[in-house]
Short mmCIF file of C-alpha atoms in Angstrom, two decimals:
data_model
loop_
_atom_site.label_atom_id
_atom_site.label_comp_id
_atom_site.label_asym_id
_atom_site.label_seq_id
_atom_site.Cartn_x
_atom_site.Cartn_y
_atom_site.Cartn_z
CA UNK O 1 -21.16 45.31 -218.91
CA UNK O 2 -21.41 41.92 -220.56
CA UNK O 3 -21.66 38.62 -218.52
CA UNK O 4 -23.69 35.73 -218.37
CA UNK O 5 -26.45 34.04 -215.35
CA UNK O 6 -25.12 30.88 -213.15
CA UNK O 7 -25.45 28.86 -211.07
CA UNK O 8 -23.54 28.29 -207.39
CA UNK O 9 -22.45 24.78 -207.10
CA UNK O 10 -19.97 25.69 -203.55
CA UNK O 11 -16.40 26.24 -202.45
CA UNK O 12 -13.18 24.39 -203.36
CA UNK O 13 -9.56 24.93 -203.04
CA UNK O 14 -6.70 25.20 -205.94
CA UNK O 15 -3.03 24.74 -205.62
CA UNK O 16 -1.52 26.91 -207.56
CA UNK O 17 2.36 26.92 -209.79
CA UNK O 18 3.89 27.90 -206.07
CA UNK O 19 1.83 25.09 -204.08
CA UNK O 20 -0.60 27.40 -202.40
CA UNK O 21 -4.06 26.42 -201.28
CA UNK O 22 -6.77 28.49 -203.48
CA UNK O 23 -9.79 29.84 -201.80
CA UNK O 24 -13.06 29.22 -204.92
CA UNK O 25 -15.35 29.60 -205.78
CA UNK O 26 -16.96 26.28 -207.87
CA UNK O 27 -20.38 28.07 -211.14
CA UNK O 28 -22.13 26.97 -213.31
CA UNK O 29 -22.34 29.49 -215.29
CA UNK O 30 -24.63 28.94 -218.91
CA UNK O 31 -25.51 28.11 -221.94
CA UNK O 32 -28.51 31.57 -221.61
CA UNK O 33 -30.62 32.33 -224.51
CA UNK O 34 -30.51 35.99 -225.49
CA UNK O 35 -34.63 35.98 -225.46
CA UNK O 36 -34.60 39.83 -226.29
CA UNK O 37 -32.67 42.15 -227.91
CA UNK O 38 -33.17 45.53 -226.00
CA UNK O 39 -32.40 47.73 -229.81
CA UNK O 40 -31.89 52.01 -230.03
CA UNK O 41 -34.73 52.45 -232.22
CA UNK O 42 -37.73 50.34 -229.65
CA UNK O 43 -35.83 50.66 -226.71
CA UNK O 44 -33.56 53.58 -226.31
CA UNK O 45 -31.07 51.29 -225.19
CA UNK O 46 -29.09 48.47 -226.44
CA UNK O 47 -28.53 45.18 -224.69
CA UNK O 48 -28.98 41.29 -224.39
CA UNK O 49 -32.06 40.11 -222.25
CA UNK O 50 -30.55 36.18 -221.28
CA UNK O 51 -32.65 33.41 -219.63
CA UNK O 52 -30.89 30.73 -218.00
CA UNK O 53 -32.36 27.07 -215.86
CA UNK O 54 -35.91 25.72 -217.78
CA UNK O 55 -39.12 26.00 -215.93
CA UNK O 56 -41.31 23.42 -215.73
CA UNK O 57 -43.91 24.65 -218.32
CA UNK O 58 -47.15 24.55 -215.40
CA UNK O 59 -45.02 27.44 -213.28
CA UNK O 60 -45.06 29.61 -217.03
CA UNK O 61 -48.31 31.13 -218.38
CA UNK O 62 -49.30 32.06 -221.37
CA UNK O 63 -47.88 35.70 -222.38
CA UNK O 64 -44.38 34.17 -220.77
CA UNK O 65 -44.90 31.58 -223.13
CA UNK O 66 -45.31 33.84 -226.12
CA UNK O 67 -42.33 35.56 -225.11
CA UNK O 68 -40.19 32.84 -224.97
CA UNK O 69 -41.22 30.99 -227.85
CA UNK O 70 -40.30 33.95 -230.71
CA UNK O 71 -36.33 33.68 -229.16
CA UNK O 72 -37.35 29.56 -230.00
CA UNK O 73 -36.75 27.82 -226.32
CA UNK O 74 -38.37 27.04 -223.35
CA UNK O 75 -40.23 29.47 -219.83
CA UNK O 76 -36.81 29.52 -218.52
CA UNK O 77 -36.74 30.60 -214.74
CA UNK O 78 -34.10 33.18 -214.78
CA UNK O 79 -34.43 36.38 -216.72
CA UNK O 80 -31.50 39.03 -216.91
CA UNK O 81 -30.48 42.20 -218.78
CA UNK O 82 -27.40 41.90 -220.64
CA UNK O 83 -25.24 45.80 -222.05
CA UNK O 84 -21.68 45.62 -224.19
CA UNK O 85 -21.88 42.71 -225.57
CA UNK O 86 -18.57 42.61 -228.46
CA UNK O 87 -20.00 40.63 -231.12
CA UNK O 88 -23.76 40.25 -232.32
CA UNK O 89 -26.43 38.14 -230.90
CA UNK O 90 -29.89 37.97 -231.79
CA UNK O 91 -33.25 36.13 -230.85
CA UNK O 92 -32.08 32.23 -230.33
CA UNK O 93 -28.93 32.48 -230.07
CA UNK O 94 -26.77 30.02 -227.02
CA UNK O 95 -23.68 31.89 -224.98
CA UNK O 96 -21.95 30.02 -223.31
CA UNK O 97 -19.29 30.51 -220.26
CA UNK O 98 -16.40 30.21 -223.46
CA UNK O 99 -17.61 34.06 -222.96
CA UNK O 100 -14.85 34.50 -220.41
CA UNK O 101 -10.94 33.83 -220.35
CA UNK O 102 -8.28 32.12 -217.33
CA UNK O 103 -6.51 35.04 -215.35
CA UNK O 104 -9.53 37.42 -216.22
CA UNK O 105 -11.20 39.98 -212.98
CA UNK O 106 -14.51 39.08 -213.02
CA UNK O 107 -18.07 40.66 -211.06
CA UNK O 108 -19.85 38.16 -208.78
CA UNK O 109 -23.59 39.43 -208.16
CA UNK O 110 -26.35 37.59 -206.09
CA UNK O 111 -28.43 37.56 -202.95
CA UNK O 112 -26.70 36.64 -199.60
CA UNK O 113 -27.53 34.45 -197.47
CA UNK O 114 -30.10 35.56 -194.98
CA UNK O 115 -29.75 35.53 -191.41
CA UNK O 116 -32.66 36.25 -189.87
CA UNK O 117 -33.01 39.16 -186.78
CA UNK O 118 -29.52 39.16 -185.36
CA UNK O 119 -28.43 41.60 -182.76
CA UNK O 120 -26.38 44.36 -182.74
CA UNK O 121 -22.80 41.99 -181.85
CA UNK O 122 -22.89 39.81 -185.11
CA UNK O 123 -24.90 42.18 -187.38
CA UNK O 124 -23.05 45.22 -186.74
CA UNK O 125 -19.90 44.07 -184.92
CA UNK O 126 -19.98 46.10 -181.32
CA UNK O 127 -18.07 44.90 -178.88
CA UNK O 128 -20.07 44.46 -175.73
CA UNK O 129 -19.79 44.93 -172.50
CA UNK O 130 -15.84 44.37 -172.60
CA UNK O 131 -15.06 48.34 -173.97
CA UNK O 132 -17.67 49.22 -172.15
CA UNK O 133 -18.94 51.49 -174.63
CA UNK O 134 -22.73 52.99 -175.83
CA UNK O 135 -23.76 53.36 -172.14
CA UNK O 136 -24.33 50.16 -170.69
CA UNK O 137 -23.00 48.06 -168.09
CA UNK O 138 -22.89 44.41 -167.28
CA UNK O 139 -25.16 43.09 -170.63
CA UNK O 140 -22.12 41.87 -172.59
CA UNK O 141 -24.04 41.98 -176.00
CA UNK O 142 -26.59 44.97 -175.53
CA UNK O 143 -27.11 48.03 -177.81
CA UNK O 144 -26.47 50.10 -174.23
CA UNK O 145 -28.12 53.26 -175.05
CA UNK O 146 -29.26 54.77 -178.60
CA UNK O 147 -28.63 58.65 -177.23
CA UNK O 148 -32.55 59.53 -178.11
CA UNK O 149 -34.88 61.97 -174.93
CA UNK O 150 -36.59 64.17 -175.40
CA UNK O 151 -34.67 66.00 -178.02
CA UNK O 152 -35.36 64.90 -180.42
CA UNK O 153 -37.65 61.92 -179.61
CA UNK O 154 -36.94 59.47 -182.10
CA UNK O 155 -34.56 57.15 -183.29
CA UNK O 156 -33.14 58.35 -186.76
CA UNK O 157 -32.53 56.35 -189.78
CA UNK O 158 -29.52 54.26 -190.31
CA UNK O 159 -29.24 53.87 -186.05
CA UNK O 160 -27.50 50.29 -185.80
CA UNK O 161 -29.70 48.63 -183.84
CA UNK O 162 -30.69 44.61 -184.04
CA UNK O 163 -32.57 43.68 -187.33
CA UNK O 164 -32.47 41.12 -189.58
CA UNK O 165 -29.47 40.85 -192.13
CA UNK O 166 -28.46 39.34 -195.42
CA UNK O 167 -31.35 38.66 -197.99
CA UNK O 168 -29.55 41.59 -199.18
CA UNK O 169 -27.97 42.57 -203.71
CA UNK O 170 -23.86 41.87 -203.36
CA UNK O 171 -21.39 42.49 -205.33
CA UNK O 172 -17.68 41.55 -205.45
CA UNK O 173 -15.68 42.81 -207.73
CA UNK O 174 -11.98 41.65 -209.26
CA UNK O 175 -12.57 37.75 -208.84
CA UNK O 176 -10.23 36.32 -211.19
CA UNK O 177 -11.12 33.41 -212.90
CA UNK O 178 -9.40 30.06 -212.55
CA UNK O 179 -10.09 27.90 -214.57
CA UNK O 180 -12.75 27.46 -217.19
CA UNK O 181 -14.36 24.05 -217.93
CA UNK O 182 -16.81 24.79 -221.44
CA UNK O 183 -17.69 20.69 -221.95
CA UNK O 184 -19.39 21.01 -218.09
CA UNK O 185 -19.98 24.72 -218.65
CA UNK O 186 -18.05 24.76 -215.45
CA UNK O 187 -16.68 28.37 -214.49
CA UNK O 188 -13.67 28.51 -211.02
CA UNK O 189 -13.08 32.02 -209.51
CA UNK O 190 -11.23 32.83 -206.61
CA UNK O 191 -12.62 33.60 -203.05
CA UNK O 192 -15.98 33.47 -202.20
CA UNK O 193 -19.52 34.98 -203.43
CA UNK O 194 -22.78 35.46 -202.46
CA UNK O 195 -25.54 33.41 -201.88
CA UNK O 196 -26.07 29.58 -200.63
CA UNK O 197 -25.55 27.03 -202.67
CA UNK O 198 -27.74 27.14 -205.59
CA UNK O 199 -28.12 30.55 -205.28
CA UNK O 200 -28.46 32.40 -208.73
CA UNK O 201 -25.77 35.02 -209.62
CA UNK O 202 -24.77 37.25 -212.06
CA UNK O 203 -21.25 37.02 -213.66
CA UNK O 204 -20.21 40.08 -214.97
CA UNK O 205 -16.99 40.89 -216.79
#
């Protein structure tokens, strides 16, 4: 799918023509530079590699500098490949937020907020002692019995237990584009998208 790299600015809300308050996310989408063109002959597939957000020269190395120099641009912090662009593009082309149109639906991917080590109530929605399940008696937020004894004498993979929560790649599908502001490279999308403020997001058509 074609798309752009962006940065999550934050959330706000808009009113529609019926006066309904709609929560939405504001994203700075692009402009992205074409830093590499994948072809069937050379790579075995067609795709465009896009770069977003300038990187300081001291944070780059000669290999990366050479790669971006071919495209006639500076080193970029975020690089992602996209497939299925309708138009042909060449090295150094800029792709802007005008790729998207108001009213169409997009998929947004990002790394979700890391929440650290969490218990079973927050991580898996266990009800605790209120429903008195999982073999527990009087501890409100404990997981209770997990069933492993002399057989199978181990805990099966995937057992819902306490552990690290968040920090995973998450994709939210079919979010409607409410507004496109080309002069400020702003995309306003209905609903929430994963990631913290200033997190990189990938928007795909």
